[in-house]
Tab-separated table of C-alpha atoms and ligand atoms in Angstrom:
chain	number	residue	atom	x	y	z
A	1	UNK	CA	18.692	-73.153	-15.434
A	2	UNK	CA	20.801	-70.005	-15.039
A	3	UNK	CA	19.718	-66.365	-13.979
A	4	UNK	CA	22.273	-63.912	-14.904
A	5	UNK	CA	21.745	-60.423	-13.637
A	6	UNK	CA	23.379	-57.197	-14.936
A	7	UNK	CA	23.055	-54.040	-13.603
A	8	UNK	CA	23.218	-51.248	-15.703
A	9	UNK	CA	23.704	-47.596	-14.565
A	10	UNK	CA	23.085	-44.417	-15.933
A	11	UNK	CA	24.941	-41.572	-14.838
A	12	UNK	CA	22.814	-38.966	-16.485
A	13	UNK	CA	19.737	-40.201	-14.385
A	14	UNK	CA	19.327	-38.414	-11.044
A	15	UNK	CA	17.121	-41.321	-9.760
A	16	UNK	CA	18.949	-44.433	-9.596
A	17	UNK	CA	17.436	-46.138	-12.994
A	18	UNK	CA	19.849	-49.046	-12.864
A	19	UNK	CA	18.059	-52.244	-14.042
A	20	UNK	CA	18.363	-55.968	-14.204
A	21	UNK	CA	18.491	-58.208	-17.180
A	22	UNK	CA	17.515	-61.739	-16.425
A	23	UNK	CA	18.166	-64.569	-18.608
A	24	UNK	CA	16.555	-67.831	-18.177
A	25	UNK	CA	15.070	-70.521	-20.093
A	26	UNK	CA	11.411	-70.821	-19.185
A	27	UNK	CA	11.274	-67.187	-17.417
A	28	UNK	CA	8.033	-66.387	-19.382
A	29	UNK	CA	6.187	-68.642	-17.694
A	30	UNK	CA	7.735	-68.131	-14.169
A	31	UNK	CA	8.363	-64.582	-13.766
A	32	UNK	CA	10.610	-63.601	-11.120
A	33	UNK	CA	8.467	-60.167	-10.336
A	34	UNK	CA	9.711	-59.840	-7.196
A	35	UNK	CA	13.042	-58.783	-8.785
A	36	UNK	CA	12.020	-55.806	-10.315
A	37	UNK	CA	10.404	-52.322	-8.453
A	38	UNK	CA	6.859	-53.268	-9.162
A	39	UNK	CA	5.257	-52.236	-5.748
A	40	UNK	CA	3.474	-49.193	-7.353
A	41	UNK	CA	2.245	-51.079	-10.632
A	42	UNK	CA	-1.546	-51.298	-10.405
A	43	UNK	CA	-1.971	-53.170	-13.938
A	44	UNK	CA	0.035	-54.631	-16.499
A	45	UNK	CA	-0.760	-53.685	-20.285
A	46	UNK	CA	1.264	-56.058	-22.570
A	47	UNK	CA	1.973	-54.893	-25.813
A	48	UNK	CA	2.728	-57.013	-28.544
A	49	UNK	CA	2.425	-58.093	-32.385
A	50	UNK	CA	-0.106	-60.525	-33.973
A	51	UNK	CA	2.457	-63.085	-34.299
A	52	UNK	CA	3.958	-62.949	-30.706
A	53	UNK	CA	0.494	-62.389	-29.111
A	54	UNK	CA	-0.550	-66.077	-30.730
A	55	UNK	CA	2.509	-67.853	-29.720
A	56	UNK	CA	3.282	-66.314	-26.297
A	57	UNK	CA	-0.030	-64.418	-25.394
A	58	UNK	CA	-1.678	-66.414	-23.086
A	59	UNK	CA	1.395	-67.763	-21.454
A	60	UNK	CA	2.457	-64.406	-20.242
A	61	UNK	CA	-1.047	-63.465	-19.344
A	62	UNK	CA	-1.064	-66.550	-17.125
A	63	UNK	CA	2.275	-65.589	-15.393
A	64	UNK	CA	1.322	-62.030	-14.968
A	65	UNK	CA	-1.870	-62.975	-13.565
A	66	UNK	CA	0.069	-64.544	-10.521
A	67	UNK	CA	0.505	-61.067	-9.458
A	68	UNK	CA	-3.116	-60.468	-8.571
A	69	UNK	CA	-3.169	-57.420	-10.850
A	70	UNK	CA	-5.214	-56.703	-13.911
A	71	UNK	CA	-3.543	-57.637	-17.269
A	72	UNK	CA	-4.781	-56.527	-20.646
A	73	UNK	CA	-3.263	-57.505	-24.124
A	74	UNK	CA	-3.054	-55.030	-26.740
A	75	UNK	CA	-1.560	-56.228	-30.220
A	76	UNK	CA	-0.917	-54.612	-33.570
A	77	UNK	CA	-0.225	-56.581	-36.685
A	78	UNK	CA	2.860	-57.694	-37.203
A	79	UNK	CA	5.983	-56.113	-39.481
A	80	UNK	CA	8.293	-53.405	-39.775
A	81	UNK	CA	5.855	-51.717	-41.911
A	82	UNK	CA	3.767	-51.172	-38.714
A	83	UNK	CA	6.695	-49.159	-36.536
A	84	UNK	CA	5.155	-46.069	-37.208
A	85	UNK	CA	3.626	-43.419	-35.671
A	86	UNK	CA	0.016	-44.195	-36.575
A	87	UNK	CA	0.510	-47.603	-34.617
A	88	UNK	CA	1.641	-45.707	-31.816
A	89	UNK	CA	-1.221	-43.470	-31.709
A	90	UNK	CA	-3.743	-46.370	-32.241
A	91	UNK	CA	-2.088	-48.379	-29.361
A	92	UNK	CA	-2.120	-45.280	-27.024
A	93	UNK	CA	-5.651	-44.732	-27.658
A	94	UNK	CA	-6.408	-48.129	-26.959
A	95	UNK	CA	-4.576	-47.989	-23.650
A	96	UNK	CA	-6.544	-44.845	-23.000
A	97	UNK	CA	-9.830	-46.566	-23.494
A	98	UNK	CA	-8.829	-49.573	-21.409
A	99	UNK	CA	-7.874	-47.051	-18.541
A	100	UNK	CA	-4.005	-47.228	-18.420
A	101	UNK	CA	-2.922	-44.523	-15.950
A	102	UNK	CA	0.329	-43.421	-14.713
A	103	UNK	CA	0.752	-46.336	-12.510
A	104	UNK	CA	0.295	-49.015	-14.898
A	105	UNK	CA	3.230	-51.167	-16.304
A	106	UNK	CA	3.596	-51.394	-20.107
A	107	UNK	CA	5.204	-54.959	-20.865
A	108	UNK	CA	6.843	-55.132	-24.410
A	109	UNK	CA	6.541	-58.876	-25.698
A	110	UNK	CA	8.024	-59.320	-29.070
A	111	UNK	CA	10.881	-58.351	-31.107
A	112	UNK	CA	12.696	-55.058	-32.165
A	113	UNK	CA	9.669	-53.795	-33.405
A	114	UNK	CA	7.609	-54.179	-30.553
A	115	UNK	CA	10.073	-52.932	-28.078
A	116	UNK	CA	10.823	-49.847	-29.953
A	117	UNK	CA	7.284	-49.036	-30.512
A	118	UNK	CA	6.140	-50.187	-26.808
A	119	UNK	CA	9.221	-47.999	-25.475
A	120	UNK	CA	8.222	-45.044	-27.490
A	121	UNK	CA	4.809	-45.208	-26.596
A	122	UNK	CA	5.547	-45.682	-22.783
A	123	UNK	CA	8.184	-42.789	-23.001
A	124	UNK	CA	4.961	-40.570	-24.066
A	125	UNK	CA	2.036	-41.720	-22.550
A	126	UNK	CA	0.932	-39.455	-20.058
A	127	UNK	CA	4.329	-37.942	-20.029
A	128	UNK	CA	6.098	-41.391	-19.766
A	129	UNK	CA	5.252	-44.438	-17.606
A	130	UNK	CA	7.208	-47.602	-16.818
A	131	UNK	CA	7.967	-50.709	-18.826
A	132	UNK	CA	9.614	-54.123	-18.938
A	133	UNK	CA	11.019	-55.483	-22.189
A	134	UNK	CA	10.287	-59.137	-22.864
A	135	UNK	CA	12.463	-59.560	-26.171
A	136	UNK	CA	11.463	-62.554	-28.205
A	137	UNK	CA	13.911	-62.469	-31.471
A	138	UNK	CA	17.919	-62.998	-31.189
A	139	UNK	CA	18.039	-59.392	-32.394
A	140	UNK	CA	15.982	-58.127	-29.910
A	141	UNK	CA	17.576	-60.123	-26.880
A	142	UNK	CA	21.115	-59.365	-27.827
A	143	UNK	CA	20.557	-55.848	-28.793
A	144	UNK	CA	17.490	-53.596	-29.241
A	145	UNK	CA	16.094	-54.152	-25.896
A	146	UNK	CA	19.126	-53.243	-24.004
A	147	UNK	CA	20.118	-49.230	-23.894
A	148	UNK	CA	16.686	-47.324	-23.889
A	149	UNK	CA	16.754	-46.334	-27.559
A	150	UNK	CA	12.926	-46.154	-28.705
A	151	UNK	CA	11.569	-45.072	-31.717
A	152	UNK	CA	9.101	-45.442	-34.747
A	153	UNK	CA	9.727	-45.107	-38.523
A	154	UNK	CA	8.530	-42.259	-40.677
A	155	UNK	CA	8.102	-41.329	-44.252
A	156	UNK	CA	11.860	-39.401	-44.299
A	157	UNK	CA	13.636	-42.481	-42.559
A	158	UNK	CA	14.115	-44.971	-39.814
A	159	UNK	CA	13.287	-44.356	-36.481
A	160	UNK	CA	13.207	-40.740	-36.902
A	161	UNK	CA	10.745	-40.047	-34.194
A	162	UNK	CA	12.009	-41.622	-30.681
A	163	UNK	CA	13.214	-41.202	-27.323
A	164	UNK	CA	15.728	-42.502	-24.835
A	165	UNK	CA	13.696	-44.278	-22.017
A	166	UNK	CA	14.794	-46.782	-19.932
A	167	UNK	CA	12.945	-50.130	-19.194
A	168	UNK	CA	12.613	-51.082	-15.396
A	169	UNK	CA	13.952	-54.399	-16.626
A	170	UNK	CA	14.632	-56.801	-19.347
A	171	UNK	CA	13.608	-60.507	-19.034
A	172	UNK	CA	15.026	-62.988	-21.727
A	173	UNK	CA	13.781	-66.383	-22.517
A	174	UNK	CA	16.145	-68.088	-24.954
A	175	UNK	CA	13.453	-70.603	-25.539
A	176	UNK	CA	11.166	-68.384	-27.598
A	177	UNK	CA	13.568	-68.672	-30.385
A	178	UNK	CA	12.611	-72.247	-31.065
A	179	UNK	CA	9.892	-70.595	-32.770
A	180	UNK	CA	11.691	-68.013	-34.476
A	181	UNK	CA	12.169	-68.288	-38.379
A	182	UNK	CA	16.158	-69.316	-39.086
A	183	UNK	CA	16.327	-66.316	-41.169
A	184	UNK	CA	15.710	-63.971	-38.078
A	185	UNK	CA	18.578	-65.994	-36.339
A	186	UNK	CA	21.412	-64.148	-38.422
A	187	UNK	CA	20.014	-60.670	-37.246
A	188	UNK	CA	20.936	-61.574	-33.948
A	189	UNK	CA	24.181	-63.415	-34.731
A	190	UNK	CA	25.698	-60.595	-36.596
A	191	UNK	CA	25.428	-58.343	-33.079
A	192	UNK	CA	26.591	-61.169	-31.320
A	193	UNK	CA	29.888	-61.868	-33.437
A	194	UNK	CA	30.199	-57.766	-33.326
A	195	UNK	CA	30.086	-57.871	-29.660
A	196	UNK	CA	32.985	-60.422	-29.451
A	197	UNK	CA	35.027	-58.506	-32.039
A	198	UNK	CA	34.651	-55.103	-30.186
A	199	UNK	CA	35.265	-56.582	-26.254
A	200	UNK	CA	35.832	-60.218	-26.210
A	201	UNK	CA	38.600	-62.375	-27.732
A	202	UNK	CA	37.782	-65.561	-25.706
A	203	UNK	CA	34.121	-65.274	-26.773
A	204	UNK	CA	34.891	-64.831	-30.378
A	205	UNK	CA	36.990	-68.145	-30.246
A	206	UNK	CA	33.816	-69.997	-28.705
A	207	UNK	CA	31.760	-68.502	-31.671
A	208	UNK	CA	34.275	-69.795	-34.091
A	209	UNK	CA	34.038	-73.616	-32.831
A	210	UNK	CA	30.289	-73.621	-33.529
A	211	UNK	CA	29.888	-75.612	-36.734
A	212	UNK	CA	26.631	-74.544	-37.573
A	213	UNK	CA	24.733	-71.349	-36.435
A	214	UNK	CA	20.920	-71.637	-35.576
A	215	UNK	CA	18.437	-71.158	-33.200
A	216	UNK	CA	20.155	-73.546	-30.701
A	217	UNK	CA	22.634	-70.801	-30.120
A	218	UNK	CA	24.407	-71.266	-26.751
A	219	UNK	CA	22.625	-69.324	-24.008
A	220	UNK	CA	26.401	-68.110	-22.781
A	221	UNK	CA	26.628	-66.509	-25.760
A	222	UNK	CA	23.201	-64.285	-25.466
A	223	UNK	CA	24.562	-63.525	-21.802
A	224	UNK	CA	27.971	-62.243	-23.014
A	225	UNK	CA	26.612	-59.988	-25.687
A	226	UNK	CA	24.112	-58.485	-23.136
A	227	UNK	CA	27.153	-57.892	-20.960
A	228	UNK	CA	29.050	-56.041	-23.282
A	229	UNK	CA	26.058	-54.306	-24.644
A	230	UNK	CA	25.127	-53.207	-21.153
A	231	UNK	CA	28.513	-51.981	-20.054
A	232	UNK	CA	29.242	-50.267	-23.438
A	233	UNK	CA	25.925	-48.121	-22.906
A	234	UNK	CA	25.939	-47.937	-19.207
A	235	UNK	CA	29.226	-45.892	-19.878
A	236	UNK	CA	28.143	-43.680	-22.581
A	237	UNK	CA	23.910	-43.813	-22.860
A	238	UNK	CA	23.645	-40.933	-25.577
A	239	UNK	CA	26.230	-42.050	-27.537
A	240	UNK	CA	28.835	-39.087	-26.878
A	241	UNK	CA	31.558	-41.577	-27.987
A	242	UNK	CA	32.162	-45.016	-26.485
A	243	UNK	CA	28.833	-46.122	-27.664
A	244	UNK	CA	29.985	-45.651	-31.355
A	245	UNK	CA	31.914	-48.820	-30.896
A	246	UNK	CA	28.669	-50.681	-31.011
A	247	UNK	CA	28.344	-49.551	-34.451
A	248	UNK	CA	31.394	-51.490	-35.927
A	249	UNK	CA	30.219	-52.901	-39.234
A	250	UNK	CA	27.268	-50.772	-39.299
A	251	UNK	CA	28.337	-47.643	-41.477
A	252	UNK	CA	29.008	-50.275	-44.485
A	253	UNK	CA	26.188	-52.314	-43.209
A	254	UNK	CA	23.618	-49.673	-43.293
A	255	UNK	CA	24.614	-48.377	-46.530
A	256	UNK	CA	24.240	-51.844	-47.967
A	257	UNK	CA	20.984	-52.510	-46.218
A	258	UNK	CA	19.518	-49.043	-47.670
A	259	UNK	CA	21.098	-49.786	-51.061
A	260	UNK	CA	18.899	-52.957	-50.992
A	261	UNK	CA	15.804	-51.227	-49.872
A	262	UNK	CA	15.865	-53.032	-46.941
A	263	UNK	CA	15.397	-56.776	-48.833
A	264	UNK	CA	18.883	-57.607	-47.646
A	265	UNK	CA	18.290	-58.396	-43.884
A	266	UNK	CA	19.961	-56.038	-41.209
A	267	UNK	CA	22.235	-59.383	-39.947
A	268	UNK	CA	23.601	-59.856	-43.507
A	269	UNK	CA	24.185	-56.347	-44.285
A	270	UNK	CA	26.233	-55.816	-40.994
A	271	UNK	CA	28.033	-59.209	-41.755
A	272	UNK	CA	28.816	-57.696	-45.146
A	273	UNK	CA	29.821	-54.523	-43.209
A	274	UNK	CA	32.077	-56.166	-40.813
A	275	UNK	CA	34.175	-58.074	-43.495
A	276	UNK	CA	34.403	-54.314	-45.182
A	277	UNK	CA	35.461	-52.313	-42.465
A	278	UNK	CA	37.853	-54.780	-40.922
A	279	UNK	CA	39.462	-54.844	-44.455
A	280	UNK	CA	39.792	-51.276	-43.980
A	281	UNK	CA	41.509	-51.488	-40.541
A	282	UNK	CA	43.898	-53.751	-42.294
A	283	UNK	CA	44.576	-51.321	-45.125
A	284	UNK	CA	45.033	-48.495	-42.716
A	285	UNK	CA	47.640	-50.351	-40.346
A	286	UNK	CA	45.217	-50.657	-37.432
A	287	UNK	CA	44.523	-54.194	-37.689
A	288	UNK	CA	47.221	-57.104	-37.975
A	289	UNK	CA	46.653	-59.488	-40.833
A	290	UNK	CA	46.120	-62.687	-38.783
A	291	UNK	CA	43.248	-61.203	-36.680
A	292	UNK	CA	41.822	-59.786	-40.095
A	293	UNK	CA	41.956	-63.329	-41.338
A	294	UNK	CA	40.222	-64.917	-38.593
A	295	UNK	CA	37.626	-62.607	-38.421
A	296	UNK	CA	37.063	-63.032	-42.226
A	297	UNK	CA	37.087	-66.447	-41.880
A	298	UNK	CA	34.228	-66.704	-39.436
A	299	UNK	CA	32.100	-63.949	-41.244
A	300	UNK	CA	32.472	-65.745	-44.660
A	301	UNK	CA	31.307	-69.061	-43.001
A	302	UNK	CA	28.518	-67.656	-41.463
A	303	UNK	CA	27.500	-65.965	-45.012
A	304	UNK	CA	27.845	-69.310	-46.634
A	305	UNK	CA	25.200	-70.623	-44.220
A	306	UNK	CA	22.634	-68.066	-45.142
A	307	UNK	CA	22.527	-67.376	-48.740
A	308	UNK	CA	23.686	-63.891	-49.586
A	309	UNK	CA	22.850	-62.153	-53.231
A	310	UNK	CA	25.508	-59.689	-54.298
A	311	UNK	CA	23.216	-57.239	-56.267
A	312	UNK	CA	23.450	-54.656	-54.004
A	313	UNK	CA	27.069	-53.826	-54.017
A	314	UNK	CA	27.763	-50.991	-56.286
A	315	UNK	CA	30.288	-49.201	-54.641
A	316	UNK	CA	29.316	-45.218	-55.930
A	317	UNK	CA	25.709	-45.710	-54.814
A	318	UNK	CA	27.056	-46.967	-51.320
A	319	UNK	CA	29.181	-44.001	-51.083
A	320	UNK	CA	26.022	-41.779	-51.629
A	321	UNK	CA	24.198	-43.714	-48.965
A	322	UNK	CA	27.142	-43.606	-46.391
A	323	UNK	CA	27.219	-39.627	-47.152
A	324	UNK	CA	23.509	-39.513	-46.890
A	325	UNK	CA	23.535	-41.353	-43.203
A	326	UNK	CA	25.953	-38.946	-41.803
A	327	UNK	CA	23.019	-36.755	-41.506
A	328	UNK	CA	24.756	-33.557	-42.737
A	329	UNK	CA	28.385	-33.536	-41.361
A	330	UNK	CA	30.426	-33.146	-44.571
A	331	UNK	CA	33.886	-34.174	-45.702
A	332	UNK	CA	35.366	-37.715	-44.527
A	333	UNK	CA	33.479	-41.098	-43.193
A	334	UNK	CA	34.398	-41.683	-39.937
A	335	UNK	CA	34.413	-45.345	-38.205
A	336	UNK	CA	35.128	-47.561	-35.338
A	337	UNK	CA	37.425	-50.286	-36.122
A	338	UNK	CA	39.119	-53.132	-34.385
A	339	UNK	CA	42.944	-52.770	-33.536
A	340	UNK	CA	42.769	-56.686	-32.730
A	341	UNK	CA	40.302	-59.458	-31.944
A	342	UNK	CA	38.638	-58.264	-28.825
A	343	UNK	CA	39.559	-54.419	-28.899
A	344	UNK	CA	38.685	-51.502	-30.573
A	345	UNK	CA	41.155	-48.608	-31.809
A	346	UNK	CA	41.089	-45.516	-29.937
A	347	UNK	CA	43.340	-42.494	-31.141
A	348	UNK	CA	45.437	-40.254	-28.566
A	349	UNK	CA	42.687	-37.843	-27.968
A	350	UNK	CA	40.522	-41.030	-26.950
A	351	UNK	CA	38.417	-41.092	-29.720
A	352	UNK	CA	37.244	-44.279	-31.061
A	353	UNK	CA	35.947	-42.993	-34.646
A	354	UNK	CA	38.789	-42.961	-37.321
A	355	UNK	CA	38.382	-40.898	-40.454
A	356	UNK	CA	38.158	-43.042	-44.106
A	357	UNK	CA	38.762	-41.848	-47.659
A	358	UNK	CA	36.296	-42.097	-50.039
A	359	UNK	CA	39.069	-44.319	-52.030
A	360	UNK	CA	39.524	-46.481	-49.136
A	361	UNK	CA	35.711	-46.921	-48.515
A	362	UNK	CA	35.085	-47.808	-52.230
A	363	UNK	CA	38.189	-50.296	-52.509
A	364	UNK	CA	36.369	-52.080	-49.694
A	365	UNK	CA	33.357	-52.787	-51.636
A	366	UNK	CA	35.698	-53.919	-54.285
A	367	UNK	CA	36.929	-56.223	-51.698
A	368	UNK	CA	33.356	-57.406	-50.670
A	369	UNK	CA	32.764	-58.535	-54.210
A	370	UNK	CA	35.694	-60.621	-54.564
A	371	UNK	CA	35.067	-62.202	-51.250
A	372	UNK	CA	31.640	-62.937	-52.364
A	373	UNK	CA	32.813	-64.223	-56.042
A	374	UNK	CA	35.091	-66.748	-54.704
A	375	UNK	CA	33.547	-68.825	-52.054
A	376	UNK	CA	35.931	-70.651	-50.029
B	1	ADP	P1	13.561	-57.481	-34.786
B	1	ADP	O1	13.921	-57.954	-33.191
B	1	ADP	O2	14.480	-58.631	-35.604
B	1	ADP	O3	13.375	-56.328	-35.119
B	1	ADP	P2	10.677	-57.817	-35.473
B	1	ADP	O4	9.907	-57.554	-34.242
B	1	ADP	O5	10.914	-57.342	-36.926
B	1	ADP	O6	12.427	-58.476	-35.362
B	1	ADP	O7	10.188	-59.664	-35.773
B	1	ADP	C1	10.487	-60.257	-36.771
B	1	ADP	C2	9.498	-61.367	-37.048
B	1	ADP	O8	9.406	-62.422	-35.893
B	1	ADP	C3	8.171	-60.893	-36.735
B	1	ADP	O9	7.222	-61.060	-37.867
B	1	ADP	C4	7.599	-61.265	-35.365
B	1	ADP	O10	6.044	-61.291	-35.037
B	1	ADP	C5	8.046	-62.470	-35.421
B	1	ADP	N1	8.629	-63.040	-34.050
B	1	ADP	C6	9.015	-62.465	-33.054
B	1	ADP	N2	9.436	-63.024	-32.005
B	1	ADP	C7	9.083	-64.645	-32.451
B	1	ADP	C8	9.239	-65.606	-31.707
B	1	ADP	N3	9.891	-65.833	-30.854
B	1	ADP	N4	8.604	-66.548	-32.822
B	1	ADP	C9	8.106	-66.753	-33.890
B	1	ADP	N5	7.810	-65.789	-34.356
B	1	ADP	C10	8.517	-64.371	-33.806
B	2	ZN	ZN1	22.489	-53.850	-35.742
């Protein structure tokens, strides 16, 4: 059993809000609470969803009770459709009824839906209280629990109400992945592969050597992905420039995900997005062919292990979605693209964002259709 400690520093915070991400099998049953600044925490309020409450609620309650503090569990029905302001309101009113105060600590136990919603409630409840993240999906463990983005969806878009609110710590128990449906694994796997492409060639090679992709994903890959995400967000907390490299594969990916009306999962959409965007890099002369092919081979191998439908790849529709996603900024699409495996392209002014024409964008969708039509 290994405990990995990552210190995340945020320049924008006057107080030192650096925190640790601890990763260890079984950490949920044996919480190293002494590693966190909990001296002032009078009570714990575990926020979770109905599925995770059933699987891990009692276990976590028992582990937290060791601290001799009061522990309450507040759960809401599982599902992305419940990541909304009404649920945040409902949860906050329950906290209030149960007597949560400014010295209470929220504990977010669950996937990205729970983490985002619990983080959001923590950031506004009595003008902001402390919280811990205990992510239980691969996506939440390697991506959404790190970096302090919180939020809920609204009728006019995803995460349209939200805040930046850093947790006091993140505790990751890879054992919880054993109960996670296989279809959820690809969501985290896509982000792990993305991290390797943007920052770590050797990690990419290790992923390439895996012959199957399931919940038995090696813990070191979770650790490495966390390190990369933590390093990027601690250098650029509110996404002025560098943090944008984490969007690799997401410009095209989000367009595909939206065009499918969220029937195609985030992971599958982002994998398709990475294939398209690296092809764009090749066309622009930014990415070498050998690196492009290596990347494309791995991504296609993953796609073949999970069934993917091609129905949502209409280039004109996707172009409309990309433009809508840019939130008003007119003219060209901008993307972050790899310059080789393990490094992102940066121009002479230090910007990671590269303009991409409508023609190249649409041609990349043609490329994607060809890839999917000819399984190798
Ligand atoms: P994401 O992290 O992908 O945003 P969600 O919060 O939407 O994930 O969770 C996806 C689904 O998996 C939900 O139905 C949730 O209740 C369930 N879930 C979360 N963690 C686990 C787990 N460790 N085992 C089984 N199901 C889980
Ligand atoms: Zn993503």
